[in-house]
Amino acid sequence: MDNALLSRLGIDHPIIQAPMAGSTTPAMAAAASNAGALGSLALGASNAKQAADILAQMHKLTKRPFSANFFCHSPAQLDPGKDAAWIKHLQPFLDEFGATISPPLKEIYQSFVADTEMQNLLLQNPPAAISFHFGLPAPAVISGFKNQGVFLMATATSIDEAREIEAAGIDAIVAQGIEAGGHRGTFDGRADTEIGTFSLVRLLASNTKLPIIAAGGIMDGQGIAAALQLGAQAVQMGTAFLLATESNANDAYRAMLKSDRASATRITAAISGRRARGIVNRFISEIDTPAAPPIPAYPVAYDAGKQLHAHASAQGSHEFGAHWAGQGARLIRDGYSVSELIAAFMAEFNASTN
Ligand SMILES: Cc1cc2nc3c(=O)[nH]c(=O)nc-3n(C[C@H](O)[C@H](O)[C@H](O)COP(=O)(O)O)c2cc1C
């Protein structure tokens, strides 16, 4: 298997293990890179010191190319009135665990666009590739990485975002369809076009000149073959890796992914403040209701959501976690390491393309 994207990245297989904040580990990303795919570190929720530690671990685990991923949303505007109304909305659920949340809610991690310490860390010792989600950094930051020879990728959920990514000088587009697990990469202030992966890959392949990486609902080699047939040069798979031995998903999340409940996923902004797809739990079905007040900004709402989840899980309820998963979740495989998963995907891919 070879194409211009794989040659430029120096990888053997058309597979990018998706960055998944909270679930990706250096062991997962290194195993993906060592198996000939592109491993991705999810550094969007880390500060510069944590990122430096993770990057140091990664360099010990692999000499192959890997990617580091960052969130490029507008920094949160704090709004005490909005936060208070949101905490009041959560109170009946907190009451179940005898808990309260004290204001103020916090911006629990910084956007890459405002984190100059992080930018400098990456500029000093850049990985082979960097990917951006929720938007793009400033032109000077993009040109700084390009001058260092870093391969840059960014998520698009619409033609407009893809055109912006191309105009900014990014090297490849992650076409994230509505099926995808986790946060929608939709840029700030844009309505979510909710286009599926099948249509989005075709739309972006015919509206931009950049290589397209298909993301959303791809769970096996047949899905990879279909995405490449549509015009993608690689795929980015997230949910498919969540049960891998190297994944950080905890027991409750793993149990949910293996259960019938994985058949029902929904998009909600109530957990974090940005739209994201996860397995329907009580947070989604009972808190994200038409009667809910406006949700605080990302990741301020996540501060409240994580506090509620911490209280609930300490008392044995796992109904308030962020169980991110894509629409293909029921196809997830259990009992595999990352390298075994990649071998299985490539065997299926080869069988379906020969
Ligand atoms: C648990 C989870 C966490 C995710 N976290 C991130 C992240 O930190 N950065 C990012 O760019 N994408 C993130 N995503 C989205 C993935 O990059 C990708 O778009 C998605 O996994 C593709 O859909 P799939 O899950 O159906 O394979 C996440 C996805 C999941 C399932």
Coordinates of C-alpha atoms and ligand atoms in Angstrom, one line a residue:
M1 CA 0.0 0.0 0.0
D2 CA 1.5 3.4 -1.0
N3 CA 0.3 6.8 -2.0
A4 CA 1.6 10.4 -1.7
L5 CA 0.3 10.9 1.8
L6 CA 1.8 7.6 3.2
S7 CA 5.2 8.4 1.5
R8 CA 5.3 11.9 2.9
L9 CA 4.4 10.6 6.4
G10 CA 6.8 7.7 6.1
I11 CA 4.2 5.1 7.1
D12 CA 3.2 1.7 5.6
H13 CA -0.5 1.5 6.2
P14 CA -3.3 4.0 5.4
I15 CA -4.3 4.2 9.1
I16 CA -4.0 7.0 11.6
Q17 CA -4.8 6.0 15.2
A18 CA -7.0 8.9 16.2
P19 CA -5.8 11.2 19.0
M20 CA -8.3 10.6 21.8
A21 CA -7.9 12.9 24.8
G22 CA -8.4 10.8 28.0
S23 CA -8.1 7.4 26.2
T24 CA -4.9 7.6 24.1
T25 CA -1.7 6.7 25.9
P26 CA 1.9 6.9 24.7
A27 CA 1.9 3.1 24.6
M28 CA -1.1 3.2 22.3
A29 CA 0.3 5.8 19.9
A30 CA 3.8 4.1 19.9
A31 CA 2.3 0.7 19.2
A32 CA 0.4 2.2 16.2
S33 CA 3.5 3.9 14.8
N34 CA 5.6 0.8 15.4
A35 CA 3.0 -1.3 13.5
G36 CA 3.4 0.9 10.5
A37 CA 0.4 3.2 11.0
L38 CA 0.6 6.8 12.3
G39 CA 0.1 6.9 16.1
S40 CA -1.3 10.1 17.5
L41 CA -0.8 11.7 20.9
A42 CA -3.8 13.6 22.2
L43 CA -2.3 16.6 23.9
G44 CA -5.4 18.9 23.7
A45 CA -6.2 18.6 27.4
S46 CA -2.6 18.7 28.7
N47 CA -0.5 21.6 29.8
A48 CA 3.1 22.2 28.5
K49 CA 4.7 20.3 31.3
Q50 CA 2.5 17.2 30.9
A51 CA 3.0 17.4 27.2
A52 CA 6.8 17.4 27.6
D53 CA 6.6 14.3 29.8
I54 CA 4.3 12.5 27.3
L55 CA 6.6 13.4 24.4
A56 CA 9.6 12.2 26.2
Q57 CA 7.9 8.9 26.9
M58 CA 6.9 8.6 23.3
H59 CA 10.4 9.2 22.0
K60 CA 11.6 6.3 24.2
L61 CA 8.9 4.0 22.8
T62 CA 9.2 4.6 19.1
K63 CA 11.6 5.9 16.5
R64 CA 8.8 6.0 13.9
P65 CA 6.8 9.1 12.8
F66 CA 4.0 10.1 15.1
S67 CA 1.6 13.0 15.4
A68 CA 0.6 15.3 18.3
N69 CA -2.9 16.8 18.4
F70 CA -4.1 20.1 19.8
F71 CA -7.4 21.9 20.3
C72 CA -7.7 25.3 18.6
H73 CA -10.9 26.7 19.9
S74 CA -11.3 30.4 21.0
P75 CA -10.4 30.7 24.7
A76 CA -13.5 30.4 26.9
Q77 CA -15.3 33.6 28.0
L78 CA -16.2 33.1 31.6
D79 CA -19.8 33.9 32.4
P80 CA -20.7 33.5 36.2
G81 CA -24.4 33.9 35.5
K82 CA -24.5 31.2 32.9
D83 CA -22.4 28.9 35.2
A84 CA -24.7 29.5 38.2
A85 CA -27.8 28.5 36.1
W86 CA -26.0 25.5 34.8
I87 CA -24.9 24.3 38.2
K88 CA -28.5 24.8 39.3
H89 CA -29.6 22.6 36.4
L90 CA -27.1 19.9 37.6
Q91 CA -28.2 20.1 41.2
P92 CA -30.9 17.4 41.3
F93 CA -28.3 14.9 39.9
L94 CA -25.6 16.1 42.4
D95 CA -28.2 15.7 45.1
E96 CA -28.3 11.9 44.3
F97 CA -24.8 11.8 45.6
G98 CA -25.0 14.4 48.3
A99 CA -22.7 16.6 46.3
T100 CA -22.4 20.3 45.4
I101 CA -20.3 22.2 42.9
S102 CA -18.8 25.5 44.1
P103 CA -18.5 28.3 41.6
P104 CA -16.5 29.6 39.8
L105 CA -16.3 27.0 37.1
K106 CA -12.9 27.0 35.5
E107 CA -11.4 26.8 32.0
I108 CA -9.7 23.5 32.9
Y109 CA -7.2 23.6 30.1
Q110 CA -6.0 26.2 27.6
S111 CA -6.6 26.3 23.9
F112 CA -3.4 25.8 21.8
V113 CA -4.0 29.2 20.2
A114 CA -3.4 30.9 23.6
D115 CA -0.7 28.5 25.0
T116 CA 2.6 30.0 23.9
E117 CA 4.5 27.7 26.2
M118 CA 3.0 24.7 24.4
Q119 CA 3.7 26.2 21.0
N120 CA 7.4 26.9 21.9
L121 CA 7.8 23.3 23.3
L122 CA 6.6 21.9 20.0
L123 CA 8.6 24.3 17.9
Q124 CA 11.8 23.4 19.8
N125 CA 11.3 19.6 19.3
P126 CA 8.6 18.9 16.8
P127 CA 7.2 15.5 16.0
A128 CA 6.9 14.4 12.4
A129 CA 3.2 15.5 12.3
I130 CA 0.8 17.8 14.2
S131 CA -2.9 17.9 13.9
F132 CA -5.4 20.6 14.9
H133 CA -9.1 20.2 16.0
F134 CA -11.8 22.9 16.4
G135 CA -10.0 25.4 14.2
L136 CA -6.5 26.6 13.3
P137 CA -3.6 28.4 15.1
A138 CA -2.3 31.8 13.9
P139 CA -0.5 31.9 10.5
A140 CA 2.9 32.6 12.3
V141 CA 2.5 29.4 14.3
I142 CA 1.6 27.4 11.1
S143 CA 4.6 28.8 9.2
G144 CA 6.9 28.1 12.2
F145 CA 6.0 24.4 12.1
K146 CA 6.2 24.3 8.3
N147 CA 9.7 25.8 8.4
Q148 CA 10.7 22.9 10.6
G149 CA 9.3 20.4 8.1
V150 CA 6.4 19.3 10.3
F151 CA 3.5 17.7 8.4
L152 CA 0.3 19.6 9.4
M153 CA -3.3 18.2 9.5
A154 CA -6.5 19.8 10.5
T155 CA -10.1 18.5 11.0
A156 CA -12.9 19.8 8.7
T157 CA -16.6 19.0 9.0
S158 CA -17.6 21.1 6.0
I159 CA -16.4 22.4 2.6
D160 CA -15.9 25.9 4.1
E161 CA -13.7 24.6 6.9
A162 CA -11.7 22.5 4.3
R163 CA -11.2 25.6 2.1
E164 CA -9.9 27.6 5.1
I165 CA -7.5 24.8 6.0
E166 CA -6.2 24.6 2.5
A167 CA -5.8 28.4 2.3
A168 CA -3.9 28.4 5.6
G169 CA -1.2 26.1 4.1
I170 CA -2.0 22.9 6.1
D171 CA -0.9 19.7 4.4
A172 CA -3.9 17.3 4.8
I173 CA -7.5 17.4 5.9
V174 CA -9.1 15.1 8.3
A175 CA -12.7 14.8 7.0
Q176 CA -14.7 14.1 10.1
G177 CA -18.2 12.8 9.4
I178 CA -21.2 13.0 11.7
E179 CA -20.7 9.3 12.6
A180 CA -17.4 10.1 14.4
G181 CA -17.0 9.4 18.1
G182 CA -15.8 12.2 20.4
H183 CA -15.9 16.0 19.7
R184 CA -17.0 17.4 16.5
G185 CA -14.0 19.4 15.0
T186 CA -16.4 22.1 13.8
F187 CA -14.7 25.5 13.8
D188 CA -15.9 28.1 16.4
G189 CA -19.1 30.0 15.4
R190 CA -20.0 27.7 12.6
A191 CA -23.3 25.8 12.4
D192 CA -22.6 22.0 12.3
T193 CA -23.4 20.8 8.8
E194 CA -23.7 17.2 10.1
I195 CA -22.4 15.7 6.9
G196 CA -21.7 12.0 7.0
T197 CA -18.3 10.6 6.2
F198 CA -19.3 9.1 2.9
S199 CA -20.5 12.5 1.5
L200 CA -17.9 14.6 3.2
V201 CA -14.9 12.6 1.7
R202 CA -16.4 13.0 -1.8
L203 CA -17.2 16.7 -1.2
L204 CA -13.7 17.5 0.1
A205 CA -11.9 15.3 -2.4
S206 CA -13.6 17.3 -5.2
N207 CA -13.4 20.7 -3.6
T208 CA -9.8 20.9 -2.4
K209 CA -6.4 19.7 -3.7
L210 CA -5.2 18.4 -0.3
P211 CA -5.0 14.7 0.7
I212 CA -8.1 13.6 2.6
I213 CA -8.1 11.5 5.7
A214 CA -11.5 10.0 6.3
A215 CA -12.8 9.9 9.9
G216 CA -16.0 8.6 11.4
G217 CA -17.6 5.2 11.7
I218 CA -14.6 3.3 10.2
M219 CA -14.2 0.1 12.3
D220 CA -12.6 -2.5 10.0
G221 CA -10.6 -3.1 6.8
Q222 CA -13.8 -3.0 4.7
G223 CA -14.4 0.5 6.0
I224 CA -10.8 1.5 5.1
A225 CA -11.2 0.1 1.6
A226 CA -14.5 2.0 1.1
A227 CA -13.0 5.3 2.3
L228 CA -10.0 4.9 0.0
Q229 CA -12.4 4.1 -2.9
L230 CA -14.2 7.4 -2.2
G231 CA -11.0 9.3 -2.6
A232 CA -9.4 9.4 0.8
Q233 CA -5.6 8.6 1.1
A234 CA -5.9 7.3 4.7
V235 CA -8.4 6.9 7.5
Q236 CA -8.3 8.1 11.1
M237 CA -9.9 5.6 13.4
G238 CA -10.8 6.3 17.0
T239 CA -13.5 4.1 18.5
A240 CA -12.0 1.0 16.9
F241 CA -9.0 1.4 19.3
L242 CA -10.8 2.1 22.5
L243 CA -10.8 -1.5 23.8
A244 CA -7.1 -2.1 22.9
T245 CA -4.9 -3.3 25.7
E246 CA -3.0 0.0 25.5
S247 CA -6.1 2.1 25.8
N248 CA -6.7 4.2 28.9
A249 CA -10.5 3.6 28.8
N250 CA -11.5 2.5 32.4
D251 CA -13.5 -0.6 33.3
A252 CA -16.9 1.1 33.2
Y253 CA -16.3 2.7 29.8
R254 CA -15.0 -0.7 28.5
A255 CA -18.1 -2.5 29.8
M256 CA -20.4 0.1 28.1
L257 CA -18.5 -0.2 24.8
K258 CA -19.0 -4.0 25.0
S259 CA -22.7 -3.9 25.8
D260 CA -25.8 -3.4 23.7
R261 CA -25.8 0.2 24.9
A262 CA -23.0 0.9 22.3
S263 CA -25.8 0.7 19.7
A264 CA -27.2 4.1 20.8
T265 CA -24.8 7.1 20.5
R266 CA -25.9 10.7 20.4
I267 CA -24.3 14.1 20.0
T268 CA -24.4 16.4 23.1
A269 CA -22.8 19.6 24.1
A270 CA -24.0 19.2 27.7
I271 CA -21.0 17.2 28.9
S272 CA -18.1 19.5 27.8
G273 CA -19.6 22.6 26.2
R274 CA -18.9 21.5 22.7
R275 CA -20.8 19.0 20.6
A276 CA -19.5 15.4 20.9
R277 CA -20.8 11.9 20.2
G278 CA -21.0 9.4 23.0
I279 CA -23.0 6.4 24.2
V280 CA -26.3 7.5 25.6
N281 CA -26.1 7.6 29.4
R282 CA -28.0 9.6 32.0
F283 CA -25.9 12.7 31.4
I284 CA -27.1 12.8 27.8
S285 CA -30.7 11.6 28.2
E286 CA -31.6 13.5 31.4
I287 CA -29.4 16.6 31.5
D288 CA -29.3 17.5 27.8
T289 CA -33.0 18.2 27.6
P290 CA -35.0 21.0 25.9
A291 CA -35.6 22.6 29.3
A292 CA -31.8 22.9 30.0
P293 CA -30.4 26.5 30.3
P294 CA -27.6 27.6 27.9
I295 CA -24.5 25.5 28.3
P296 CA -21.3 27.2 29.5
A297 CA -18.4 27.5 27.1
Y298 CA -16.0 24.7 26.3
P299 CA -14.2 23.5 28.5
V300 CA -15.9 25.3 31.3
A301 CA -19.0 23.1 31.2
Y302 CA -16.5 20.1 31.2
D303 CA -15.3 21.3 34.7
A304 CA -18.9 20.9 36.0
G305 CA -19.4 17.6 34.0
K306 CA -16.2 16.1 35.4
Q307 CA -17.1 17.1 38.9
L308 CA -20.5 15.5 38.7
H309 CA -19.0 12.4 37.2
A310 CA -16.3 12.2 39.9
H311 CA -19.0 12.3 42.7
A312 CA -21.2 9.8 40.9
S313 CA -18.4 7.3 40.1
A314 CA -17.0 7.5 43.6
Q315 CA -20.5 6.1 44.7
G316 CA -20.6 3.5 42.0
S317 CA -22.7 5.3 39.3
H318 CA -21.1 5.5 35.9
E319 CA -24.0 7.2 34.2
F320 CA -22.4 10.7 34.1
G321 CA -19.1 10.0 32.3
A322 CA -18.0 11.0 28.9
H323 CA -18.4 7.7 27.0
W324 CA -17.3 9.0 23.6
A325 CA -17.9 6.6 20.8
G326 CA -18.8 6.6 17.1
Q327 CA -21.8 5.2 15.4
G328 CA -19.9 2.0 14.5
A329 CA -19.2 1.2 18.1
R330 CA -21.0 -2.1 18.1
L331 CA -18.2 -3.3 15.6
I332 CA -15.6 -2.8 18.3
R333 CA -13.1 -5.7 18.9
D334 CA -12.1 -6.7 22.4
G335 CA -9.0 -8.5 23.5
Y336 CA -6.7 -7.1 20.9
S337 CA -3.5 -5.1 21.2
V338 CA -3.0 -2.1 18.9
S339 CA -0.6 -4.0 16.6
E340 CA -3.1 -7.0 16.4
L341 CA -5.9 -4.6 15.5
I342 CA -3.8 -3.0 12.8
A343 CA -2.8 -6.4 11.4
A344 CA -6.5 -7.4 11.4
F345 CA -7.6 -4.2 9.6
M346 CA -4.9 -4.6 7.0
A347 CA -5.8 -8.3 6.4
E348 CA -9.4 -7.3 5.8
F349 CA -8.4 -4.3 3.7
N350 CA -6.2 -6.5 1.5
A351 CA -8.9 -9.2 1.2
S352 CA -11.5 -6.6 0.2
T353 CA -9.3 -4.9 -2.4
N354 CA -7.8 -8.0 -4.1
Ligands
LIG1 C1 -12.8 8.8 22.9 C2 -12.5 9.8 21.8 C3 -11.8 10.9 22.1 C4 -11.4 11.8 21.0 N1 -10.6 12.8 21.3 C5 -10.1 13.6 20.2 C6 -9.0 14.5 20.4 O1 -8.5 14.6 21.6 N2 -8.6 15.2 19.4 C7 -9.1 15.0 18.1 O2 -8.7 15.6 17.2 N3 -10.1 14.1 17.9 C8 -10.6 13.4 18.9 N4 -11.6 12.4 18.7 C9 -12.2 12.3 17.3 C10 -11.3 11.5 16.4 O3 -10.1 12.2 16.0 C11 -12.0 11.0 15.2 O4 -12.5 12.0 14.5 C12 -13.1 9.9 15.5 O5 -12.6 9.0 16.5 C13 -13.4 9.2 14.2 O6 -14.6 8.5 14.4 P1 -14.6 7.0 15.0 O7 -14.5 7.1 16.5 O8 -16.0 6.5 14.6 O9 -13.5 6.2 14.4 C14 -11.9 11.5 19.7 C15 -12.7 10.4 19.5 C16 -13.0 9.5 20.5 C17 -13.8 8.3 20.2

